[in-house]
Amino acid sequence: MNPCINPLEGLVENQSPEEKKYSQEVHKLFNCFKSLFSSKPDFIVKVPGRVNLIGEHIDYCRYSVCPMALEQNISVAFKQTENGELNIYNIDCQKYVDYHSTVDTFSINLEDGVAPQWYEYFLCGVKGIQDLLKEQGDTGKMRGVSVLVSGTIPPSAGLSSSSALVCAAVIAVALVNKVLLSRSDLASLSARAERYIGTQGGGMDQAIAFLASPGCAKHIEFHPLRSQDITLPDDAVFVVGQSLATKNKAQSSEFNTRVMECRLGAKIIAKKKGLECWKDVLYLGELQAQLGVSLEEMIEMTESILTEESYSKQQIEEILEVTEEELNSAFLTPNTRSVTLFKLRQRALHVYEEAHRVAQFLSVCASDSPADSKLRQLGNLMNLSHASLQSLYECSHEALDNLVECCIQAGSYGARLTGAGWGGCVVALTNKSNADSLLKHVEEHFYSANANFKSDLIFKTKPQPGAQVFRCDENGDCQMVTLE
Ligand code: GLA
């Protein structure tokens, strides 16, 4: 990784093609910032998007996941302001309106069924650092920022553009306020901060945004947050393709409904198993730890305790011995209070089986099997993951299923939806010799009907490093600074 990007004086020697491309993005961002604010930015922060290889919808149940960071990123040029002012602009000003307020007066306005404004994700990051300063008893005046945002992560495509913006905001506001945090702390704080947008995500996106390393996927565990490199078979190539169905998970209640179904399922099993602490149990992973049993046993237990039929709110109130008001206020989020039926058994089964597949995925990667056998086993686990997301978790979409099918027909070892689902992207596993023909097949068979096909709708991934910060001088030299 070349630490030096010089946007004004041409490209630095020996840069990789990705670094050269990024230098051009920085060049544009630096110059736009200067003309917008009549002064240079102090820093530019770059936060990658991500793709998750396996372990979907289990991070918020405290199970581990296997994501990698992408080349696509959100970059933010910024500078401290006087009097706590917040000025948030996007380089694509046709599409994204600007926002002006102060650190004392800004607000995040959520409305049921309405997608948040793009800049509200940035405000989540501001609020995250504001909370931290308050917790630390800092009584001084919080500093504001002027920012210009640019991005190459397609929005609402399941590649974590929103979390990248929240993470970038956290870094920017932390830096101008001289708050020093480790990468792990930045990740945990960003995950908490993003919940101000109303979704109860689990922390995978923010963790990989900070903890990624170039060239490898990561195994990320939670509570406490930690990460390890995954050694993938040499010949493995992961291809990511957009299904062209988009989904903003903060706009509908489906994402939070899944989180709540998992929590209610955990609580009911805990109560039925006679755990003294059942009232405090919130996560399916925590439940397994409390019971001290294997994932296989959790799967059997789920099948014997939870019913196939959906649970009505009234049934849940009776089992948990709570009133409707208590259920609403202590258990459910504002956007899930009007949900009337909850599928507890199907969701819990997906979670325990997917957690098991993550363990199998890691053991295949670490095994001595021949490379081709490893690829087949990994592909099979990815196919099983997709089938489970489709039937038990019900978060797929026709376009995702068709794209998965198309990748399989193109010789992929396995393919699955990645990210929250209901639209967004698919990740497919292939090998080096088949990768280009897979791209061509999918272009011809899946994207053929789409007149606006652009080659960046489907691409081979190259695992990138986590968030990077560059300090910019008057001449536009931007040097990478360490984030630890
Ligand atoms: C979203 C959330 C993550 C995770 C995935 C599904 O991206 O932000 O925390 O739950 O969905 O795996």
JSON list of N, CA and C and ligand atoms in Angstrom, two decimals, residues 50 52 55-60 65 158-160 163 194-195 199-206 222 249 255 259 389 393 416-422, ligand 1:
[
{"chain": "A", "resi": 50, "resn": "ARG", "atom": "N", "xyz": [-18.46, -3.50, 2.04]},
{"chain": "A", "resi": 50, "resn": "ARG", "atom": "CA", "xyz": [-18.08, -4.90, 2.37]},
{"chain": "A", "resi": 50, "resn": "ARG", "atom": "C", "xyz": [-18.99, -5.91, 1.68]},
{"chain": "A", "resi": 52, "resn": "ASN", "atom": "N", "xyz": [-20.21, -9.96, 2.62]},
{"chain": "A", "resi": 52, "resn": "ASN", "atom": "CA", "xyz": [-20.13, -11.02, 3.62]},
{"chain": "A", "resi": 52, "resn": "ASN", "atom": "C", "xyz": [-20.14, -12.37, 2.91]},
{"chain": "A", "resi": 55, "resn": "GLY", "atom": "N", "xyz": [-22.53, -16.30, 6.99]},
{"chain": "A", "resi": 55, "resn": "GLY", "atom": "CA", "xyz": [-22.87, -15.84, 8.35]},
{"chain": "A", "resi": 55, "resn": "GLY", "atom": "C", "xyz": [-23.82, -14.66, 8.24]},
{"chain": "A", "resi": 56, "resn": "GLU", "atom": "N", "xyz": [-25.01, -14.93, 7.62]},
{"chain": "A", "resi": 56, "resn": "GLU", "atom": "CA", "xyz": [-25.93, -13.82, 7.36]},
{"chain": "A", "resi": 56, "resn": "GLU", "atom": "C", "xyz": [-27.04, -13.76, 8.39]},
{"chain": "A", "resi": 57, "resn": "HIS", "atom": "N", "xyz": [-27.31, -12.58, 8.86]},
{"chain": "A", "resi": 57, "resn": "HIS", "atom": "CA", "xyz": [-28.36, -12.32, 9.86]},
{"chain": "A", "resi": 57, "resn": "HIS", "atom": "C", "xyz": [-28.07, -13.08, 11.16]},
{"chain": "A", "resi": 58, "resn": "ILE", "atom": "N", "xyz": [-26.82, -13.16, 11.52]},
{"chain": "A", "resi": 58, "resn": "ILE", "atom": "CA", "xyz": [-26.53, -13.80, 12.81]},
{"chain": "A", "resi": 58, "resn": "ILE", "atom": "C", "xyz": [-25.67, -12.91, 13.70]},
{"chain": "A", "resi": 59, "resn": "ASP", "atom": "N", "xyz": [-25.12, -11.81, 13.15]},
{"chain": "A", "resi": 59, "resn": "ASP", "atom": "CA", "xyz": [-24.26, -10.97, 14.01]},
{"chain": "A", "resi": 59, "resn": "ASP", "atom": "C", "xyz": [-25.06, -10.38, 15.16]},
{"chain": "A", "resi": 60, "resn": "TYR", "atom": "N", "xyz": [-26.35, -10.00, 14.91]},
{"chain": "A", "resi": 60, "resn": "TYR", "atom": "CA", "xyz": [-27.14, -9.41, 16.00]},
{"chain": "A", "resi": 60, "resn": "TYR", "atom": "C", "xyz": [-27.66, -10.47, 16.98]},
{"chain": "A", "resi": 65, "resn": "VAL", "atom": "N", "xyz": [-19.14, -13.88, 11.86]},
{"chain": "A", "resi": 65, "resn": "VAL", "atom": "CA", "xyz": [-19.40, -13.68, 10.43]},
{"chain": "A", "resi": 65, "resn": "VAL", "atom": "C", "xyz": [-18.08, -13.62, 9.67]},
{"chain": "A", "resi": 158, "resn": "GLY", "atom": "N", "xyz": [-26.89, -3.47, -0.50]},
{"chain": "A", "resi": 158, "resn": "GLY", "atom": "CA", "xyz": [-26.44, -4.49, 0.44]},
{"chain": "A", "resi": 158, "resn": "GLY", "atom": "C", "xyz": [-24.93, -4.58, 0.58]},
{"chain": "A", "resi": 159, "resn": "LEU", "atom": "N", "xyz": [-24.22, -3.52, 0.13]},
{"chain": "A", "resi": 159, "resn": "LEU", "atom": "CA", "xyz": [-22.75, -3.54, 0.26]},
{"chain": "A", "resi": 159, "resn": "LEU", "atom": "C", "xyz": [-22.29, -2.55, 1.32]},
{"chain": "A", "resi": 160, "resn": "SER", "atom": "N", "xyz": [-23.24, -2.10, 2.14]},
{"chain": "A", "resi": 160, "resn": "SER", "atom": "CA", "xyz": [-22.90, -1.35, 3.33]},
{"chain": "A", "resi": 160, "resn": "SER", "atom": "C", "xyz": [-22.48, 0.11, 3.09]},
{"chain": "A", "resi": 163, "resn": "SER", "atom": "N", "xyz": [-23.41, 2.19, 6.37]},
{"chain": "A", "resi": 163, "resn": "SER", "atom": "CA", "xyz": [-22.50, 2.02, 7.50]},
{"chain": "A", "resi": 163, "resn": "SER", "atom": "C", "xyz": [-21.17, 2.70, 7.21]},
{"chain": "A", "resi": 194, "resn": "GLU", "atom": "N", "xyz": [-25.06, 3.90, 14.60]},
{"chain": "A", "resi": 194, "resn": "GLU", "atom": "CA", "xyz": [-25.95, 3.68, 13.45]},
{"chain": "A", "resi": 194, "resn": "GLU", "atom": "C", "xyz": [-27.37, 3.30, 13.89]},
{"chain": "A", "resi": 195, "resn": "ARG", "atom": "N", "xyz": [-27.51, 2.81, 15.12]},
{"chain": "A", "resi": 195, "resn": "ARG", "atom": "CA", "xyz": [-28.87, 2.43, 15.58]},
{"chain": "A", "resi": 195, "resn": "ARG", "atom": "C", "xyz": [-29.75, 3.67, 15.71]},
{"chain": "A", "resi": 199, "resn": "THR", "atom": "N", "xyz": [-32.45, 1.12, 12.84]},
{"chain": "A", "resi": 199, "resn": "THR", "atom": "CA", "xyz": [-32.29, -0.32, 12.60]},
{"chain": "A", "resi": 199, "resn": "THR", "atom": "C", "xyz": [-31.36, -0.92, 13.67]},
{"chain": "A", "resi": 200, "resn": "GLN", "atom": "N", "xyz": [-31.68, -2.17, 14.03]},
{"chain": "A", "resi": 200, "resn": "GLN", "atom": "CA", "xyz": [-30.95, -2.81, 15.11]},
{"chain": "A", "resi": 200, "resn": "GLN", "atom": "C", "xyz": [-29.88, -3.75, 14.55]},
{"chain": "A", "resi": 201, "resn": "GLY", "atom": "N", "xyz": [-28.99, -3.22, 13.70]},
{"chain": "A", "resi": 201, "resn": "GLY", "atom": "CA", "xyz": [-27.92, -4.03, 13.08]},
{"chain": "A", "resi": 201, "resn": "GLY", "atom": "C", "xyz": [-26.98, -4.60, 14.14]},
{"chain": "A", "resi": 202, "resn": "GLY", "atom": "N", "xyz": [-26.18, -5.57, 13.71]},
{"chain": "A", "resi": 202, "resn": "GLY", "atom": "CA", "xyz": [-25.37, -6.28, 14.69]},
{"chain": "A", "resi": 202, "resn": "GLY", "atom": "C", "xyz": [-23.92, -5.85, 14.84]},
{"chain": "A", "resi": 203, "resn": "GLY", "atom": "N", "xyz": [-23.37, -5.10, 13.89]},
{"chain": "A", "resi": 203, "resn": "GLY", "atom": "CA", "xyz": [-22.00, -4.64, 14.05]},
{"chain": "A", "resi": 203, "resn": "GLY", "atom": "C", "xyz": [-21.01, -5.20, 13.04]},
{"chain": "A", "resi": 204, "resn": "MET", "atom": "N", "xyz": [-21.47, -6.12, 12.17]},
{"chain": "A", "resi": 204, "resn": "MET", "atom": "CA", "xyz": [-20.54, -6.69, 11.18]},
{"chain": "A", "resi": 204, "resn": "MET", "atom": "C", "xyz": [-19.97, -5.62, 10.24]},
{"chain": "A", "resi": 205, "resn": "ASP", "atom": "N", "xyz": [-20.86, -4.74, 9.76]},
{"chain": "A", "resi": 205, "resn": "ASP", "atom": "CA", "xyz": [-20.44, -3.79, 8.72]},
{"chain": "A", "resi": 205, "resn": "ASP", "atom": "C", "xyz": [-19.38, -2.82, 9.25]},
{"chain": "A", "resi": 206, "resn": "GLN", "atom": "N", "xyz": [-19.61, -2.34, 10.47]},
{"chain": "A", "resi": 206, "resn": "GLN", "atom": "CA", "xyz": [-18.69, -1.38, 11.06]},
{"chain": "A", "resi": 206, "resn": "GLN", "atom": "C", "xyz": [-17.38, -2.08, 11.45]},
{"chain": "A", "resi": 222, "resn": "PHE", "atom": "N", "xyz": [-18.02, -11.35, 18.07]},
{"chain": "A", "resi": 222, "resn": "PHE", "atom": "CA", "xyz": [-18.54, -10.21, 18.83]},
{"chain": "A", "resi": 222, "resn": "PHE", "atom": "C", "xyz": [-18.56, -10.53, 20.32]},
{"chain": "A", "resi": 249, "resn": "LYS", "atom": "N", "xyz": [-32.93, -0.68, 4.33]},
{"chain": "A", "resi": 249, "resn": "LYS", "atom": "CA", "xyz": [-33.45, -1.46, 5.46]},
{"chain": "A", "resi": 249, "resn": "LYS", "atom": "C", "xyz": [-34.04, -0.59, 6.57]},
{"chain": "A", "resi": 255, "resn": "PHE", "atom": "N", "xyz": [-36.36, -5.71, 8.54]},
{"chain": "A", "resi": 255, "resn": "PHE", "atom": "CA", "xyz": [-35.09, -6.03, 9.19]},
{"chain": "A", "resi": 255, "resn": "PHE", "atom": "C", "xyz": [-35.28, -6.11, 10.72]},
{"chain": "A", "resi": 259, "resn": "VAL", "atom": "N", "xyz": [-34.90, -9.15, 13.78]},
{"chain": "A", "resi": 259, "resn": "VAL", "atom": "CA", "xyz": [-34.11, -9.02, 15.03]},
{"chain": "A", "resi": 259, "resn": "VAL", "atom": "C", "xyz": [-35.02, -9.34, 16.22]},
{"chain": "A", "resi": 389, "resn": "LEU", "atom": "N", "xyz": [-31.83, -18.64, 3.87]},
{"chain": "A", "resi": 389, "resn": "LEU", "atom": "CA", "xyz": [-32.26, -17.23, 3.88]},
{"chain": "A", "resi": 389, "resn": "LEU", "atom": "C", "xyz": [-33.55, -17.07, 3.09]},
{"chain": "A", "resi": 393, "resn": "TYR", "atom": "N", "xyz": [-35.63, -17.72, 6.60]},
{"chain": "A", "resi": 393, "resn": "TYR", "atom": "CA", "xyz": [-35.52, -16.32, 7.04]},
{"chain": "A", "resi": 393, "resn": "TYR", "atom": "C", "xyz": [-36.37, -15.38, 6.19]},
{"chain": "A", "resi": 416, "resn": "ARG", "atom": "N", "xyz": [-24.88, -16.99, -3.01]},
{"chain": "A", "resi": 416, "resn": "ARG", "atom": "CA", "xyz": [-25.89, -16.66, -2.00]},
{"chain": "A", "resi": 416, "resn": "ARG", "atom": "C", "xyz": [-26.10, -15.16, -1.97]},
{"chain": "A", "resi": 417, "resn": "LEU", "atom": "N", "xyz": [-27.25, -14.76, -1.42]},
{"chain": "A", "resi": 417, "resn": "LEU", "atom": "CA", "xyz": [-27.45, -13.33, -1.22]},
{"chain": "A", "resi": 417, "resn": "LEU", "atom": "C", "xyz": [-26.48, -12.89, -0.13]},
{"chain": "A", "resi": 418, "resn": "THR", "atom": "N", "xyz": [-26.06, -11.65, -0.18]},
{"chain": "A", "resi": 418, "resn": "THR", "atom": "CA", "xyz": [-25.13, -11.15, 0.84]},
{"chain": "A", "resi": 418, "resn": "THR", "atom": "C", "xyz": [-25.66, -9.83, 1.38]},
{"chain": "A", "resi": 419, "resn": "GLY", "atom": "N", "xyz": [-25.47, -9.60, 2.69]},
{"chain": "A", "resi": 419, "resn": "GLY", "atom": "CA", "xyz": [-26.03, -8.40, 3.32]},
{"chain": "A", "resi": 419, "resn": "GLY", "atom": "C", "xyz": [-27.42, -8.69, 3.82]},
{"chain": "A", "resi": 420, "resn": "ALA", "atom": "N", "xyz": [-28.20, -7.65, 4.05]},
{"chain": "A", "resi": 420, "resn": "ALA", "atom": "CA", "xyz": [-29.51, -7.84, 4.68]},
{"chain": "A", "resi": 420, "resn": "ALA", "atom": "C", "xyz": [-30.49, -8.60, 3.78]},
{"chain": "A", "resi": 421, "resn": "GLY", "atom": "N", "xyz": [-30.40, -8.45, 2.46]},
{"chain": "A", "resi": 421, "resn": "GLY", "atom": "CA", "xyz": [-31.32, -9.14, 1.56]},
{"chain": "A", "resi": 421, "resn": "GLY", "atom": "C", "xyz": [-32.50, -8.29, 1.14]},
{"chain": "A", "resi": 422, "resn": "TRP", "atom": "N", "xyz": [-33.58, -8.94, 0.72]},
{"chain": "A", "resi": 422, "resn": "TRP", "atom": "CA", "xyz": [-34.79, -8.29, 0.17]},
{"chain": "A", "resi": 422, "resn": "TRP", "atom": "C", "xyz": [-34.43, -7.47, -1.09]},
{"chain": "B", "resi": 1, "resn": "GLA", "atom": "C1", "xyz": [-27.08, -5.58, 7.69]},
{"chain": "B", "resi": 1, "resn": "GLA", "atom": "C2", "xyz": [-26.68, -5.25, 9.12]},
{"chain": "B", "resi": 1, "resn": "GLA", "atom": "C3", "xyz": [-25.62, -6.24, 9.62]},
{"chain": "B", "resi": 1, "resn": "GLA", "atom": "C4", "xyz": [-26.07, -7.68, 9.41]},
{"chain": "B", "resi": 1, "resn": "GLA", "atom": "C5", "xyz": [-26.54, -7.89, 7.97]},
{"chain": "B", "resi": 1, "resn": "GLA", "atom": "C6", "xyz": [-27.14, -9.25, 7.74]},
{"chain": "B", "resi": 1, "resn": "GLA", "atom": "O1", "xyz": [-26.01, -5.34, 6.84]},
{"chain": "B", "resi": 1, "resn": "GLA", "atom": "O2", "xyz": [-26.18, -3.95, 9.22]},
{"chain": "B", "resi": 1, "resn": "GLA", "atom": "O3", "xyz": [-25.31, -5.98, 10.96]},
{"chain": "B", "resi": 1, "resn": "GLA", "atom": "O4", "xyz": [-27.06, -8.01, 10.32]},
{"chain": "B", "resi": 1, "resn": "GLA", "atom": "O5", "xyz": [-27.51, -6.92, 7.59]},
{"chain": "B", "resi": 1, "resn": "GLA", "atom": "O6", "xyz": [-26.18, -10.23, 7.95]}
]
